[in-house]
CSV table of C-alpha atoms in Angstrom, one decimal:
chain,number,residue,atom,x,y,z
O,1,UNK,CA,-8.9,13.3,-1.2
O,2,UNK,CA,-9.1,11.2,1.8
O,3,UNK,CA,-6.1,9.8,3.7
O,4,UNK,CA,-5.3,7.7,6.8
O,5,UNK,CA,-2.2,7.9,9.0
O,6,UNK,CA,-1.1,5.2,11.3
O,7,UNK,CA,1.9,6.7,13.0
O,8,UNK,CA,3.3,3.6,14.5
O,9,UNK,CA,4.9,0.8,12.3
O,10,UNK,CA,5.1,-1.5,15.3
O,11,UNK,CA,3.4,-1.7,18.7
O,12,UNK,CA,4.6,-4.1,21.4
O,13,UNK,CA,2.6,-4.9,24.4
O,14,UNK,CA,2.7,-7.6,27.1
O,15,UNK,CA,-0.1,-10.1,27.3
O,16,UNK,CA,-2.8,-9.0,29.7
O,17,UNK,CA,-2.0,-5.3,29.3
O,18,UNK,CA,-4.2,-2.8,27.4
O,19,UNK,CA,-3.4,-2.0,23.8
O,20,UNK,CA,-3.9,1.0,21.6
O,21,UNK,CA,-3.3,1.2,17.9
O,22,UNK,CA,-3.5,4.8,16.6
O,23,UNK,CA,-5.2,6.1,13.6
O,24,UNK,CA,-6.0,9.6,12.3
O,25,UNK,CA,-7.8,10.5,9.1
O,26,UNK,CA,-8.5,13.2,6.7
O,27,UNK,CA,-11.7,13.2,4.6
O,28,UNK,CA,-14.1,15.7,3.1
O,29,UNK,CA,-17.3,15.7,5.1
O,30,UNK,CA,-18.3,12.9,7.4
O,31,UNK,CA,-16.3,9.7,7.4
O,32,UNK,CA,-17.0,6.0,7.4
O,33,UNK,CA,-14.1,4.5,9.4
O,34,UNK,CA,-13.0,0.9,9.6
O,35,UNK,CA,-10.5,-1.4,11.3
O,36,UNK,CA,-9.3,-4.6,9.7
O,37,UNK,CA,-6.8,-7.2,10.9
O,38,UNK,CA,-4.6,-9.3,8.7
O,39,UNK,CA,-2.8,-12.5,9.7
O,40,UNK,CA,0.2,-13.8,7.6
O,41,UNK,CA,-0.6,-14.7,4.1
O,42,UNK,CA,-4.3,-14.0,4.7
O,43,UNK,CA,-6.8,-11.5,3.5
O,44,UNK,CA,-8.3,-8.8,5.6
O,45,UNK,CA,-10.7,-9.6,8.4
O,46,UNK,CA,-13.3,-6.9,9.4
O,47,UNK,CA,-13.0,-5.9,13.1
O,48,UNK,CA,-15.4,-2.9,13.4
O,49,UNK,CA,-16.7,0.2,11.8
O,50,UNK,CA,-18.0,3.6,12.6
O,51,UNK,CA,-20.8,5.0,10.5
O,52,UNK,CA,-22.8,7.3,12.8
O,53,UNK,CA,-24.2,7.3,16.3
O,54,UNK,CA,-22.3,6.4,19.4
O,55,UNK,CA,-18.6,7.4,19.2
O,56,UNK,CA,-17.5,4.2,21.0
O,57,UNK,CA,-17.7,1.3,18.7
O,58,UNK,CA,-17.4,-2.3,19.8
O,59,UNK,CA,-16.2,-5.0,17.4
O,60,UNK,CA,-15.0,-8.5,17.1
O,61,UNK,CA,-12.6,-10.3,19.5
O,62,UNK,CA,-13.0,-7.7,22.3
O,63,UNK,CA,-11.7,-4.8,20.3
O,64,UNK,CA,-13.3,-1.3,20.4
O,65,UNK,CA,-12.5,2.1,18.8
O,66,UNK,CA,-13.5,5.6,19.7
O,67,UNK,CA,-14.4,8.1,17.0
O,68,UNK,CA,-13.1,11.6,17.9
O,69,UNK,CA,-14.2,14.2,15.4
O,70,UNK,CA,-12.3,17.1,16.8
O,71,UNK,CA,-9.0,15.2,16.7
O,72,UNK,CA,-10.0,13.3,13.6
O,73,UNK,CA,-8.9,10.1,15.2
O,74,UNK,CA,-10.2,6.5,15.4
O,75,UNK,CA,-7.8,4.6,17.7
O,76,UNK,CA,-8.3,0.9,18.2
O,77,UNK,CA,-8.2,-0.4,21.7
O,78,UNK,CA,-8.5,-3.6,23.7
O,79,UNK,CA,-8.5,-3.8,27.5
O,80,UNK,CA,-6.4,-6.9,27.8
O,81,UNK,CA,-4.2,-8.1,25.0
O,82,UNK,CA,-3.8,-11.8,23.9
O,83,UNK,CA,-0.8,-13.4,22.2
O,84,UNK,CA,-3.3,-14.4,19.4
O,85,UNK,CA,-3.9,-10.7,18.8
O,86,UNK,CA,-0.5,-10.4,17.2
O,87,UNK,CA,-1.1,-9.4,13.6
O,88,UNK,CA,-1.1,-6.5,11.1
O,89,UNK,CA,-3.9,-3.9,11.7
O,90,UNK,CA,-5.2,-1.5,9.1
O,91,UNK,CA,-7.3,1.6,9.6
O,92,UNK,CA,-9.4,2.7,6.6
O,93,UNK,CA,-11.7,5.5,5.6
O,94,UNK,CA,-14.1,6.7,3.0
O,95,UNK,CA,-16.5,9.6,2.9
O,96,UNK,CA,-20.2,9.3,3.5
O,97,UNK,CA,-22.4,8.8,0.5
O,98,UNK,CA,-19.5,8.6,-1.8
O,99,UNK,CA,-21.0,6.0,-4.1
O,100,UNK,CA,-18.3,3.6,-5.3
O,101,UNK,CA,-15.3,5.3,-3.8
O,102,UNK,CA,-13.1,2.6,-2.4
O,103,UNK,CA,-11.7,2.4,1.1
O,104,UNK,CA,-8.3,4.2,1.6
O,105,UNK,CA,-6.0,2.3,3.9
O,106,UNK,CA,-3.3,3.4,6.3
O,107,UNK,CA,0.1,1.8,6.0
O,108,UNK,CA,-0.7,-0.7,8.8
O,109,UNK,CA,0.6,-1.3,12.3
O,110,UNK,CA,2.1,-4.5,13.3
O,111,UNK,CA,1.0,-5.5,16.8
O,112,UNK,CA,3.2,-7.9,18.8
O,113,UNK,CA,1.8,-9.3,22.0
O,114,UNK,CA,4.4,-10.9,24.2
O,115,UNK,CA,3.6,-13.6,26.6
X,1,UNK,CA,-21.1,-11.4,7.2
X,2,UNK,CA,-20.8,-11.6,3.5
X,3,UNK,CA,-18.1,-14.0,2.0
X,4,UNK,CA,-15.7,-13.3,-0.8
X,5,UNK,CA,-13.6,-16.1,-2.2
X,6,UNK,CA,-10.5,-15.9,-4.4
X,7,UNK,CA,-9.0,-18.6,-6.5
X,8,UNK,CA,-6.2,-19.7,-6.5
X,9,UNK,CA,-4.8,-18.9,-3.1
X,10,UNK,CA,-1.3,-19.4,-4.3
X,11,UNK,CA,0.2,-19.6,-7.8
X,12,UNK,CA,3.6,-19.9,-9.3
X,13,UNK,CA,4.2,-19.1,-12.9
X,14,UNK,CA,7.0,-18.7,-15.3
X,15,UNK,CA,8.0,-15.3,-16.6
X,16,UNK,CA,6.2,-14.4,-19.8
X,17,UNK,CA,3.0,-16.4,-19.0
X,18,UNK,CA,-0.4,-15.1,-18.0
X,19,UNK,CA,-2.2,-15.8,-14.8
X,20,UNK,CA,-5.9,-15.4,-14.0
X,21,UNK,CA,-7.2,-14.8,-10.5
X,22,UNK,CA,-10.9,-15.1,-9.7
X,23,UNK,CA,-12.9,-13.2,-7.1
X,24,UNK,CA,-16.4,-14.3,-6.2
X,25,UNK,CA,-19.0,-12.9,-3.9
X,26,UNK,CA,-20.6,-16.1,-2.5
X,27,UNK,CA,-23.7,-15.0,-0.9
X,28,UNK,CA,-24.4,-11.5,-2.2
X,29,UNK,CA,-24.4,-9.6,-5.4
X,30,UNK,CA,-21.6,-7.1,-5.8
X,31,UNK,CA,-22.1,-4.4,-8.3
X,32,UNK,CA,-18.6,-3.1,-7.5
X,33,UNK,CA,-15.4,-5.0,-6.9
X,34,UNK,CA,-12.0,-3.6,-6.1
X,35,UNK,CA,-8.6,-5.1,-6.8
X,36,UNK,CA,-5.7,-4.3,-4.4
X,37,UNK,CA,-2.0,-5.2,-4.4
X,38,UNK,CA,0.0,-5.6,-1.3
X,39,UNK,CA,3.8,-5.5,-1.3
X,40,UNK,CA,5.7,-7.1,1.6
X,41,UNK,CA,5.2,-5.2,4.8
X,42,UNK,CA,3.3,-2.5,3.0
X,43,UNK,CA,-0.3,-1.4,2.9
X,44,UNK,CA,-2.9,-2.2,0.3
X,45,UNK,CA,-2.6,-0.3,-3.0
X,46,UNK,CA,-5.8,0.1,-5.0
X,47,UNK,CA,-5.2,-1.1,-8.5
X,48,UNK,CA,-8.7,-0.7,-10.1
X,49,UNK,CA,-12.4,-0.5,-9.5
X,50,UNK,CA,-14.5,-2.9,-11.4
X,51,UNK,CA,-18.2,-2.4,-12.1
X,52,UNK,CA,-20.4,-5.2,-13.4
X,53,UNK,CA,-20.9,-4.9,-17.2
X,54,UNK,CA,-18.5,-2.0,-17.7
X,55,UNK,CA,-14.8,-1.3,-18.1
X,56,UNK,CA,-12.7,-1.2,-15.0
X,57,UNK,CA,-11.3,2.2,-13.8
X,58,UNK,CA,-7.6,1.9,-13.2
X,59,UNK,CA,-5.6,3.9,-10.7
X,60,UNK,CA,-2.8,6.1,-11.9
X,61,UNK,CA,0.3,4.1,-12.7
X,62,UNK,CA,-1.4,0.8,-13.1
X,63,UNK,CA,-1.1,-0.6,-16.6
X,64,UNK,CA,-4.5,-1.6,-17.8
X,65,UNK,CA,-3.1,-3.7,-20.7
X,66,UNK,CA,-1.0,-5.7,-18.2
X,67,UNK,CA,-3.7,-6.2,-15.5
X,68,UNK,CA,-6.8,-7.1,-17.3
X,69,UNK,CA,-10.0,-6.9,-15.2
X,70,UNK,CA,-13.3,-8.4,-16.2
X,71,UNK,CA,-16.5,-8.1,-14.2
X,72,UNK,CA,-18.8,-10.3,-16.2
X,73,UNK,CA,-21.5,-10.9,-13.6
X,74,UNK,CA,-22.6,-9.6,-10.2
X,75,UNK,CA,-20.7,-12.4,-8.4
X,76,UNK,CA,-17.5,-12.7,-10.4
X,77,UNK,CA,-14.6,-10.5,-11.2
X,78,UNK,CA,-11.3,-11.7,-12.7
X,79,UNK,CA,-7.8,-10.2,-12.8
X,80,UNK,CA,-5.5,-11.5,-15.5
X,81,UNK,CA,-1.8,-10.7,-15.1
X,82,UNK,CA,-0.5,-10.8,-18.7
X,83,UNK,CA,3.1,-11.5,-19.6
X,84,UNK,CA,4.0,-11.8,-16.0
X,85,UNK,CA,7.4,-10.7,-14.8
X,86,UNK,CA,9.1,-11.3,-11.4
X,87,UNK,CA,8.3,-7.8,-10.3
X,88,UNK,CA,4.6,-8.7,-10.6
X,89,UNK,CA,5.1,-11.1,-7.7
X,90,UNK,CA,2.9,-9.9,-5.0
X,91,UNK,CA,-0.2,-10.5,-2.8
X,92,UNK,CA,-3.4,-9.6,-4.7
X,93,UNK,CA,-6.6,-9.0,-2.7
X,94,UNK,CA,-10.0,-8.5,-4.1
X,95,UNK,CA,-12.9,-6.8,-2.4
X,96,UNK,CA,-16.6,-6.7,-3.1
X,97,UNK,CA,-18.9,-3.9,-2.1
X,98,UNK,CA,-22.4,-4.6,-0.7
X,99,UNK,CA,-24.7,-1.7,-0.2
X,100,UNK,CA,-23.5,1.8,0.4
X,101,UNK,CA,-20.5,1.3,2.6
X,102,UNK,CA,-19.5,-2.3,3.3
X,103,UNK,CA,-16.5,-3.7,1.6
X,104,UNK,CA,-15.7,-7.4,2.1
X,105,UNK,CA,-12.3,-8.8,1.3
X,106,UNK,CA,-11.2,-12.0,-0.2
X,107,UNK,CA,-8.4,-14.1,1.4
X,108,UNK,CA,-5.9,-13.0,-1.2
X,109,UNK,CA,-3.8,-14.7,-3.9
X,110,UNK,CA,0.0,-15.0,-3.6
X,111,UNK,CA,1.5,-14.7,-7.0
X,112,UNK,CA,5.1,-15.7,-7.6
X,113,UNK,CA,6.7,-15.3,-11.0
X,114,UNK,CA,9.9,-17.2,-11.6
């Protein structure tokens, strides 16, 4: 069975500094990997995904993530954080060609960007 | 990207009553929809997988007689919380699958049972 670990409940960063939100995964075979962001009382918004190809994936709002197969990681990064980036971030995974298998989510990491 | 809507966005009901939440894929056909539940400051917990025209598959520990799921068409799935209790209060999020790997999420429904 697949699983996702987000080791940090909370990440605090000053505005303008780079940010990293960590994610490691476990899945049988090759993974599909996703990052979503959630604002208060809202659904999930898609940020980016890794399916295949280039290990560095660029997504919405200046975010990017790097797929590292040897470390089974897919950390989310942004070179310069904005206060408006403050939200709850979820990493998710499912195996390749897994039919209707749903995404499995990590527990989420709350990002707080301080002005 | 594809759009998924949920209705209502917020509902308050009395204990013992039933509440229906609708999930629609607005610009694509979704053969599979998923229902998640999110507790405060917690991750999303998958409740069930719904395939159009067939019975939903429930995750372990989810009462199928309490959480009725109907996926009558390729663009609509409904979740009915029957005989609601205060502990059913939660944020319910649906997701519709397009193609082999994309899952699109609705904006969520905040259910409060008094």
